[in-house]
mmCIF file of C-alpha atoms in Angstrom:
data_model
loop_
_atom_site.group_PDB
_atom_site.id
_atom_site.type_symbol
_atom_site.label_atom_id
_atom_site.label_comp_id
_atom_site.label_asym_id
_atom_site.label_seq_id
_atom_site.Cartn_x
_atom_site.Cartn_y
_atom_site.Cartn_z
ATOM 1 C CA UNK A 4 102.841 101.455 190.340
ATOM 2 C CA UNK A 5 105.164 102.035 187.393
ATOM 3 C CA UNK A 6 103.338 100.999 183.968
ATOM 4 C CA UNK A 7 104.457 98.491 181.975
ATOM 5 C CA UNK A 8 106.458 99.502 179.121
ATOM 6 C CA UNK A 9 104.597 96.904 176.618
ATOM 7 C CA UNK A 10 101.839 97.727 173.797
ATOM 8 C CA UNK A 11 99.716 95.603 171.911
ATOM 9 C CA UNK A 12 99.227 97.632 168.211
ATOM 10 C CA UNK A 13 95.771 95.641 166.796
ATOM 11 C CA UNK A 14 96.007 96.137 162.908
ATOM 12 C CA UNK A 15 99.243 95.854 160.735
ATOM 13 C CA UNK A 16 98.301 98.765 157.996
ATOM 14 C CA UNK A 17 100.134 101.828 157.612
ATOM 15 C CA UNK A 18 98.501 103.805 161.511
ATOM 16 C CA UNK A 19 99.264 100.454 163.090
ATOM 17 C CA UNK A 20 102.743 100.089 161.163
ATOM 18 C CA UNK A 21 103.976 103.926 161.938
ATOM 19 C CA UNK A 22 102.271 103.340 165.766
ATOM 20 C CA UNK A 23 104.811 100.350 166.282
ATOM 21 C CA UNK A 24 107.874 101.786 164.691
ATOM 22 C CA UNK A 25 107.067 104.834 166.535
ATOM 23 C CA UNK A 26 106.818 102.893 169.519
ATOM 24 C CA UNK A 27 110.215 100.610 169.184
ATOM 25 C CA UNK A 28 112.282 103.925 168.337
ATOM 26 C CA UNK A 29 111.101 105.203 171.654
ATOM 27 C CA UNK A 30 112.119 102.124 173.598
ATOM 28 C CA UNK A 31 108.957 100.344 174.085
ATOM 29 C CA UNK A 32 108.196 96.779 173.631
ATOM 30 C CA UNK A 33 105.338 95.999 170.936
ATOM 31 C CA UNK A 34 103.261 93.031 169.441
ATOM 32 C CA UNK A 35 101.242 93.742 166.689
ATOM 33 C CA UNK A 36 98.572 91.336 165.929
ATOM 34 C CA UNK A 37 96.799 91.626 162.598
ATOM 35 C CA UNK A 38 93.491 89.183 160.971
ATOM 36 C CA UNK A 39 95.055 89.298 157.559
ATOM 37 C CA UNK A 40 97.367 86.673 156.510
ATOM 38 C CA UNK A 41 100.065 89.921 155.300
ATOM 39 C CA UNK A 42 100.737 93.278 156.662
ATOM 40 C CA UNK A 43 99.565 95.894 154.467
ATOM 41 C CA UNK A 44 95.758 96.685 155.155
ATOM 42 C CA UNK A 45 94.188 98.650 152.569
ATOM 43 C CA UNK A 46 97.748 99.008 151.335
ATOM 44 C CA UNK A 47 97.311 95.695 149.633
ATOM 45 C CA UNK A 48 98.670 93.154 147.324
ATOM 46 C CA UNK A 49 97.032 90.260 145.905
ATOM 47 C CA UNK A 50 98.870 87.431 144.329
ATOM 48 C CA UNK A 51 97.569 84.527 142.232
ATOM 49 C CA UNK A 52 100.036 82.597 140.453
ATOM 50 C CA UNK A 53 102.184 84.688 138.787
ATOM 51 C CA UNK A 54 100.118 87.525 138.499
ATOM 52 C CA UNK A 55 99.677 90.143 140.612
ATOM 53 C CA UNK A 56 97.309 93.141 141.581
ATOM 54 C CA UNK A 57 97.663 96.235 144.247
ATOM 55 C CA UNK A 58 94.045 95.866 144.753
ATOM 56 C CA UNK A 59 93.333 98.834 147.782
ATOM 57 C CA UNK A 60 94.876 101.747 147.432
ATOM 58 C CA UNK A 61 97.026 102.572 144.491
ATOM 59 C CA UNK A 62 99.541 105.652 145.451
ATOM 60 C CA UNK A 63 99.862 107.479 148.002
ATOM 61 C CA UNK A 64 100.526 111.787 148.383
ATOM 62 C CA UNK A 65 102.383 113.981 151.200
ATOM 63 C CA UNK A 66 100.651 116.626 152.042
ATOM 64 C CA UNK A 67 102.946 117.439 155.407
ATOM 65 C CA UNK A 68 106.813 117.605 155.833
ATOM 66 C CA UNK A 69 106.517 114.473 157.953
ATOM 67 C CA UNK A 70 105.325 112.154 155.416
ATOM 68 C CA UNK A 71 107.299 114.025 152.586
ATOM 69 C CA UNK A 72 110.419 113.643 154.837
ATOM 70 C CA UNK A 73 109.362 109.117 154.901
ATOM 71 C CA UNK A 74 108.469 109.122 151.802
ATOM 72 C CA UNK A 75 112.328 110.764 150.771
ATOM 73 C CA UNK A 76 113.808 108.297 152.528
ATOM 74 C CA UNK A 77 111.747 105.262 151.424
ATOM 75 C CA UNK A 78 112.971 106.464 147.739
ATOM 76 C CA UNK A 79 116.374 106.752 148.770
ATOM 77 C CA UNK A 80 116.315 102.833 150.060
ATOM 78 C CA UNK A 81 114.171 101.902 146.657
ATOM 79 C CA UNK A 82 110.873 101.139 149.101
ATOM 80 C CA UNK A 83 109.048 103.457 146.996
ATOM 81 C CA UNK A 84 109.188 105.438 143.657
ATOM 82 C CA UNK A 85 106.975 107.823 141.532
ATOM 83 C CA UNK A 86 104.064 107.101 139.397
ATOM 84 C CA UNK A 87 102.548 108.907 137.072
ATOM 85 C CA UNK A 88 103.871 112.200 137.825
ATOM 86 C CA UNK A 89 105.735 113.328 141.056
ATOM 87 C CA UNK A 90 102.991 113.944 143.069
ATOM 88 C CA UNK A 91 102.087 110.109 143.182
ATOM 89 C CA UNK A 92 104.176 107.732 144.747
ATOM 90 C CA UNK A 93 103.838 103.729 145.132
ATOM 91 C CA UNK A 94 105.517 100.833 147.237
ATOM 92 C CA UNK A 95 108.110 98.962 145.300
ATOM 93 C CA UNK A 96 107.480 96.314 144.230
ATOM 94 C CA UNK A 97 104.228 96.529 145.602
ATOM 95 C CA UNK A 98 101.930 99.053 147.633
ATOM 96 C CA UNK A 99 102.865 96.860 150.900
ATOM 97 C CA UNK A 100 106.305 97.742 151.152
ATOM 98 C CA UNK A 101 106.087 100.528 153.025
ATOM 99 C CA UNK A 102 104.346 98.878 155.721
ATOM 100 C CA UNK A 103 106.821 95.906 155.657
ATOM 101 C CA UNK A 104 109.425 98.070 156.008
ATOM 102 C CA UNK A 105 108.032 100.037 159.348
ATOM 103 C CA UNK A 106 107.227 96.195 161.003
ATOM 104 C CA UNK A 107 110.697 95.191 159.707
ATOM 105 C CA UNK A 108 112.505 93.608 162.841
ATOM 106 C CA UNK A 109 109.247 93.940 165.331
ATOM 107 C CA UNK A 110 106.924 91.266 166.538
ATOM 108 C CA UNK A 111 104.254 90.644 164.427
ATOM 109 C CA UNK A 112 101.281 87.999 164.671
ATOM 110 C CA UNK A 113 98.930 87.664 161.108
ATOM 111 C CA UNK A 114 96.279 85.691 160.651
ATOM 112 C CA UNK A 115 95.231 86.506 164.471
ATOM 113 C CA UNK A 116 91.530 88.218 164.924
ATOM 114 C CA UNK A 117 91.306 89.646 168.328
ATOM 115 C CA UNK A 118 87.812 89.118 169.910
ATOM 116 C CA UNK A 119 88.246 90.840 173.144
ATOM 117 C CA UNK A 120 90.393 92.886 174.805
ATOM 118 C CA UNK A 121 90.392 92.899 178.686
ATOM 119 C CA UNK A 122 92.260 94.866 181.773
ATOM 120 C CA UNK A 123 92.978 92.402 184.588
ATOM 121 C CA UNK A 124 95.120 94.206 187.825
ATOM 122 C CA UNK A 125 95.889 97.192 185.860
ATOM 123 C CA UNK A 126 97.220 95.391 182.376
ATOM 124 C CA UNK A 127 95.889 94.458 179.501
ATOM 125 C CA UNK A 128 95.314 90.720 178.028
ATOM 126 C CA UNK A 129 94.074 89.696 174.151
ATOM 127 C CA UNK A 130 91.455 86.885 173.299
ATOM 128 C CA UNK A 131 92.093 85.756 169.778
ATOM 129 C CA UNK A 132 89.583 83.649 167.879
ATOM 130 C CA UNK A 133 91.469 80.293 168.595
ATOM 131 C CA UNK A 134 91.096 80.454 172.352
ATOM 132 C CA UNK A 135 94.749 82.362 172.421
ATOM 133 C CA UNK A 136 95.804 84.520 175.088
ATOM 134 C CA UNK A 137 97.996 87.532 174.961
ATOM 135 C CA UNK A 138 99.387 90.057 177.637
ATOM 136 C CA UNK A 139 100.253 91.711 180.308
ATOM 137 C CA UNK A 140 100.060 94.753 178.044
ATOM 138 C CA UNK A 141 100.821 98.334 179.051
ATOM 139 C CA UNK A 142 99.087 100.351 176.712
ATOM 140 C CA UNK A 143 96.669 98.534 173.909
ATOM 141 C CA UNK A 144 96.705 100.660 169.960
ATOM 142 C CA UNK A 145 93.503 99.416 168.069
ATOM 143 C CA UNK A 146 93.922 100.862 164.615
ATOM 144 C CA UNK A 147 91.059 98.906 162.467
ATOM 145 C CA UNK A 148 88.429 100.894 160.434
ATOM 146 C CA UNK A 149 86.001 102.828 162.705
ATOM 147 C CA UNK A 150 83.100 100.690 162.965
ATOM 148 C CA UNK A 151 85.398 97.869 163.873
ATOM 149 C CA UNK A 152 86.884 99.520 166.583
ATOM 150 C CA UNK A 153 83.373 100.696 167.773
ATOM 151 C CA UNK A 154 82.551 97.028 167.660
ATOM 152 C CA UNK A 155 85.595 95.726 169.491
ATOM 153 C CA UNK A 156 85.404 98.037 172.343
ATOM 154 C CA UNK A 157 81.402 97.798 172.548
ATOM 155 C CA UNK A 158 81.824 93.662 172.657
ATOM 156 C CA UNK A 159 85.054 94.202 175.615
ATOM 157 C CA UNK A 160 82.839 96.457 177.546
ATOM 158 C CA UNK A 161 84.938 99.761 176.751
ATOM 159 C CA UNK A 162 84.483 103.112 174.582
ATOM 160 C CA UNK A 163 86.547 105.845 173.253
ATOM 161 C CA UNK A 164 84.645 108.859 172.568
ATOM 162 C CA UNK A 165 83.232 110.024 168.962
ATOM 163 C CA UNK A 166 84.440 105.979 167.613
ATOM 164 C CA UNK A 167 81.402 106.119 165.930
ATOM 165 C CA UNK A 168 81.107 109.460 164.643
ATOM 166 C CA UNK A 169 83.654 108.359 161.781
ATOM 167 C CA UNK A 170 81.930 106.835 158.534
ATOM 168 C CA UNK A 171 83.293 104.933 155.708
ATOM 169 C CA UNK A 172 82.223 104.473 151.878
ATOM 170 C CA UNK A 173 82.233 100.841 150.221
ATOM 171 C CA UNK A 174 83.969 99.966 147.551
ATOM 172 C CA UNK A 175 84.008 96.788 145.083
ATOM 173 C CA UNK A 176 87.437 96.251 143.286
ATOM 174 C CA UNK A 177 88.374 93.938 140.613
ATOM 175 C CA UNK A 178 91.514 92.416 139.449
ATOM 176 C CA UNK A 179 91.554 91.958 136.236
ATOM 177 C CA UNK A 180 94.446 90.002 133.482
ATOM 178 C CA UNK A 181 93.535 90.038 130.013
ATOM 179 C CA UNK A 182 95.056 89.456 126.788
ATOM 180 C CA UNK A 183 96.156 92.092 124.042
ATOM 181 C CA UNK A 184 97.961 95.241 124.376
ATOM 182 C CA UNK A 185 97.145 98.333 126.646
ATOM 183 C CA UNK A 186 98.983 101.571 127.605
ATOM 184 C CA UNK A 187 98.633 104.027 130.011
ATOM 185 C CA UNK A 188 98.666 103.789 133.626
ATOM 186 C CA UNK A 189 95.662 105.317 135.834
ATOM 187 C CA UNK A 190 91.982 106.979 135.049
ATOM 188 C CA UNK A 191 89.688 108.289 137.451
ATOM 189 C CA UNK A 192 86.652 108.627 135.373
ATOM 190 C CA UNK A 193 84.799 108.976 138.881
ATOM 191 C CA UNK A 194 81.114 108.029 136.466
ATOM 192 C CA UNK A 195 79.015 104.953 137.989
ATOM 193 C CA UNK A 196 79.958 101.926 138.214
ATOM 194 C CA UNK A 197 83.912 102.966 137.604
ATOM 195 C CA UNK A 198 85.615 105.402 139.871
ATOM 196 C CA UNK A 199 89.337 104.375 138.920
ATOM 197 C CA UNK A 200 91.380 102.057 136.466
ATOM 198 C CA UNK A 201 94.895 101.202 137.486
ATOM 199 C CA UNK A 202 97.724 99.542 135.129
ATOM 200 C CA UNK A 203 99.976 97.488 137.703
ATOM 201 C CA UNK A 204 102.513 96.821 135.091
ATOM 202 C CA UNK A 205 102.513 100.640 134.579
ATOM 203 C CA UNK A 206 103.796 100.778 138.071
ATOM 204 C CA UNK A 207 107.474 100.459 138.616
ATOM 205 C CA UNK A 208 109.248 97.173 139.698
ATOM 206 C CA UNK A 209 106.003 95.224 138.334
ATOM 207 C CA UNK A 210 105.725 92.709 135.809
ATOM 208 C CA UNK A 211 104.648 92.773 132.694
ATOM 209 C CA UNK A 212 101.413 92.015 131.297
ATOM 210 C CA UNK A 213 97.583 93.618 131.094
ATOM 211 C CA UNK A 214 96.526 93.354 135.068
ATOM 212 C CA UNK A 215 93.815 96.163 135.648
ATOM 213 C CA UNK A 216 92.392 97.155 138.923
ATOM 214 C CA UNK A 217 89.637 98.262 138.872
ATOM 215 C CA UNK A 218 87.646 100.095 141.499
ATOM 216 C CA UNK A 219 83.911 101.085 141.717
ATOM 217 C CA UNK A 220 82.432 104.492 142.413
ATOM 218 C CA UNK A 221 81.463 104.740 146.719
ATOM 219 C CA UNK A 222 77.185 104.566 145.435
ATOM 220 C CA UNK A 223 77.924 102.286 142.793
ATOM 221 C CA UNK A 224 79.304 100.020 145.105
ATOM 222 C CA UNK A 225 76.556 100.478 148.024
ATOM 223 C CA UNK A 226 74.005 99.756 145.896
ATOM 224 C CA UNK A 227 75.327 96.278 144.851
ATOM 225 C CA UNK A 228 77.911 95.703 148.154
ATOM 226 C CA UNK A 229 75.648 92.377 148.854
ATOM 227 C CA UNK A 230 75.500 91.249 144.766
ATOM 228 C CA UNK A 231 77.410 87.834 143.487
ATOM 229 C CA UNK A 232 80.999 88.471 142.890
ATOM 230 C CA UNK A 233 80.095 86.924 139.671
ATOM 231 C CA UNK A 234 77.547 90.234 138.547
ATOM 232 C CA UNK A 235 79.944 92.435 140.085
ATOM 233 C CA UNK A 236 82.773 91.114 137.767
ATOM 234 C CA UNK A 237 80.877 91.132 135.065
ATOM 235 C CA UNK A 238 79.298 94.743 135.437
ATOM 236 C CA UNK A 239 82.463 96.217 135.893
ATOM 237 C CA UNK A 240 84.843 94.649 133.265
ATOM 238 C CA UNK A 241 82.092 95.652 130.833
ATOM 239 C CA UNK A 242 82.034 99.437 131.960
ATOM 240 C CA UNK A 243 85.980 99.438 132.365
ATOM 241 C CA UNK A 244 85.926 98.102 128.099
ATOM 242 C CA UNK A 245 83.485 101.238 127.490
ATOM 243 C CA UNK A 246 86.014 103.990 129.609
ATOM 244 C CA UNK A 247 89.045 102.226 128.179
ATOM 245 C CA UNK A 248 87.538 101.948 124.313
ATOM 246 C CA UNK A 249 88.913 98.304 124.203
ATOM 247 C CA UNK A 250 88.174 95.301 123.683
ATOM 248 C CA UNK A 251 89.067 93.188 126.853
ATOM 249 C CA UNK A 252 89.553 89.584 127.076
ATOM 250 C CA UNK A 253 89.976 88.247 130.520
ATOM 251 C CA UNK A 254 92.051 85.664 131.218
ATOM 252 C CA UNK A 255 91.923 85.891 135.184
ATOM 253 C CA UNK A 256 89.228 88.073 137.162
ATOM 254 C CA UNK A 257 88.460 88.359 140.812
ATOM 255 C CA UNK A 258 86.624 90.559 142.823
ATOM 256 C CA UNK A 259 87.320 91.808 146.728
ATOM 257 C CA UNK A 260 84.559 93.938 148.644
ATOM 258 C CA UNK A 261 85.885 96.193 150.846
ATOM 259 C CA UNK A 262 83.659 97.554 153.174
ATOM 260 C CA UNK A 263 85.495 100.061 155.081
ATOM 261 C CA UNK A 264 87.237 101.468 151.630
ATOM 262 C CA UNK A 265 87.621 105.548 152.103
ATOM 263 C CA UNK A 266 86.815 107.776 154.800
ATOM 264 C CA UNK A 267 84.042 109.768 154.457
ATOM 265 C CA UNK A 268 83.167 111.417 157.793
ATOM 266 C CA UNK A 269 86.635 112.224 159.607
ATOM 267 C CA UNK A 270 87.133 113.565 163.444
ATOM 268 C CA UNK A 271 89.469 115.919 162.928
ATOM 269 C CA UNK A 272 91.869 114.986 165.905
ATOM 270 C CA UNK A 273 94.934 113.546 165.594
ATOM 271 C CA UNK A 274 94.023 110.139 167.937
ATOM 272 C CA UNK A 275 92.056 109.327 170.290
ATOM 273 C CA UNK A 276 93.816 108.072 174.034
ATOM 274 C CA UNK A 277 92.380 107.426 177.343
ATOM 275 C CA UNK A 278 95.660 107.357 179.405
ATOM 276 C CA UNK A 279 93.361 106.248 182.856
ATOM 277 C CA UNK A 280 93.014 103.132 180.929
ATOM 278 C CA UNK A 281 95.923 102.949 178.750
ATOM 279 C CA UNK A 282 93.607 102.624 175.705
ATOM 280 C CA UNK A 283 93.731 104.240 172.063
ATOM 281 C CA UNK A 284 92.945 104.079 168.416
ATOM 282 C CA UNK A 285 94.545 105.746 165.531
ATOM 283 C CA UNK A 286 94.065 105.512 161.689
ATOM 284 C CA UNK A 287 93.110 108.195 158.367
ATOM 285 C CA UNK A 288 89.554 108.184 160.235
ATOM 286 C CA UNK A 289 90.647 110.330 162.725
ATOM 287 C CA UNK A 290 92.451 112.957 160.026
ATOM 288 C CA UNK A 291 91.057 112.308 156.124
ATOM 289 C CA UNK A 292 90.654 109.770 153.465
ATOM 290 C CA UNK A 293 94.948 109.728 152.862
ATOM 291 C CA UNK A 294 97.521 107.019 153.741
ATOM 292 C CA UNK A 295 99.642 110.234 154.631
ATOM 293 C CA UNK A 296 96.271 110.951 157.787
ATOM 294 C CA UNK A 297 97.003 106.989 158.629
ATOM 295 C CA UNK A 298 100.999 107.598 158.961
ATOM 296 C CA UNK A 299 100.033 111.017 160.869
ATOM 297 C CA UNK A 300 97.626 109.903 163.294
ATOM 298 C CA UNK A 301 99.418 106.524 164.022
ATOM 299 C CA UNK A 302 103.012 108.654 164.982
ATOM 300 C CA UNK A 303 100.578 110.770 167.081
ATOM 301 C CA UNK A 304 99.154 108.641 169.132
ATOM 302 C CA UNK A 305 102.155 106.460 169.628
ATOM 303 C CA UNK A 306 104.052 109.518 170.925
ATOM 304 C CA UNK A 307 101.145 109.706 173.540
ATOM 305 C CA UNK A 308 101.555 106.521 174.445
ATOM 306 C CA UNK A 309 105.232 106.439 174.841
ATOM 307 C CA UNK A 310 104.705 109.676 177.086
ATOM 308 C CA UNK A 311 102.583 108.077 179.432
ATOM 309 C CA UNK A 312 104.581 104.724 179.639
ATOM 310 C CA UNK A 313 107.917 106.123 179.882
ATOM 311 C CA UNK A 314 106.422 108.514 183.046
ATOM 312 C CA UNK A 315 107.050 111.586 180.468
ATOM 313 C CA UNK A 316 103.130 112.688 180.468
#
């Protein structure tokens, strides 16, 4: 029976973004269906008011020609530019760009979690959280964190080998405006409780103004993932005033826990694909704690799945 030629991508960050565009260039039909209420990920913005904070990851690095090659021609279109020397590179104006700008022109569903996934007479079909069906699909991409996939697949009745072999650290990040003056544009001081400090405004096509981000060291932050957003704030602004020799005065501070922040335990395979079922997952688990292993390993497993559909396998 010829396969159809449709795939559901679950997860709109860069692996899921690159899997789709991959995808549509090779004349498949995709839906990507994402829980967040923006594409992006851990390539995130968050906005409150007028200000604004890139509060996952702050730049991203090409290690390979393929991601040098996107990255050229993201700067060429003004998607991206260069922060803080040449090696670092950031969306424009914000670290979701880049994402946006692979989904641009595709189907894409936020603010839709996917409980289930099911095969019913050889194609697949989507349970979201509000009773919401989705399908026939040919091919199903999951391209969450590790442990969700595990957990998806586990609760659908399914498995991809070594899932669960992948492990993640924690981190706690804070976004942080404040009055006065303050130069300079990113520290790593990698000493509990702070692992980085990030200027937005230092960031090109950003507003002005003193908005810090400010992430925790991986131990630092799983000691105290479960403490009051409140303590965390506080703890962290106060240690961010000692690396930064300042006084700061908050005007606005919030603080998001992510629990699936940097890989720590890669597979070292490009993707994982089980073509009897039409089934695979992708993402910087699979590679290395990069953006550039989450654009690598979503192209390669798209190019799998475009081999089986289109009969090329």
């Amino acid at each position: 029976m010829k396969k159809r030629r449709t795939v559901a991508i679950l997860g709109a960050g860069m692996a899921g973004a690159t899997a789709a565009r991959t995808l549509a260039d090779a004349g498949l039909t995709v839906q990507v269906f994402d829980k967040g209420r923006a594409v992006g990920g851990r390539m995130a913005t968050r906005r409150s008011a007028s200000l604004q904070f890139d509060h996952g990851a702050q730049f991203m690095r090409a290690h390979g020609s393929a991601f040098a090659a996107r990255l050229a021609a993201w700067e060429k279109r003004g998607i991206v530019a260069p922060w803080v020397g040449s090696e670092r590179w950031v969306g424009v104006p914000d670290m979701t760009a880049p994402v946006g700008d692979l989904l641009a022109g595709l189907s894409v569903r936020s603010a839709t979690t996917i409980m289930r996934i099911r095969r019913d007479d050889g194609a697949w079909y989507l349970d979201d959280a509000g009773g919401g069906v989705h399908g026939p699909f040919g091919a199903v991409a999951v391209t969450f964190p590790a442990p969700q996939i595990a957990a998806l697949l586990d609760g659908s009745g399914y498995a991809l080998a070594d899932v669960g072999r992948a492990s993640y650290a924690p981190c706690w990040s804070v976004m942080l405006a404040a009055e006065g003056g303050l130069t300079g544009g990113l520290i790593e001081p990698r000493e509990d409780p702070v692992g980085l400090i990030a200027s937005d405004a230092s960031k090109p096509g950003r507003p002005e103004g003193v908005r810090l981000t400010i992430h925790a060291t991986a131990g630092w932050s799983r000691r105290h993932l479960e403490e009051p957003r409140e303590t965390i704030i506080a703890s962290l602004i106060e240690a961010a005033a000692r690396q930064l020799r300042v006084s700061l005065r908050p005007t606005h501070a919030e603080a998001h826990r992510w629990r699936y922040a940097q890989v720590e335990t890669a597979l070292d395979v490009a993707s994982l694909y089980d073509p009897a079922l039409g089934l695979g997952a992708a993402g910087d688990w699979c590679l290395g704690a990069r953006i550039e292993a989450a654009y690598d390993s979503g192209a390669a497993l798209a190019r799998t799945i475009a081999a089986d559909l289109n009969g090329d396998a």
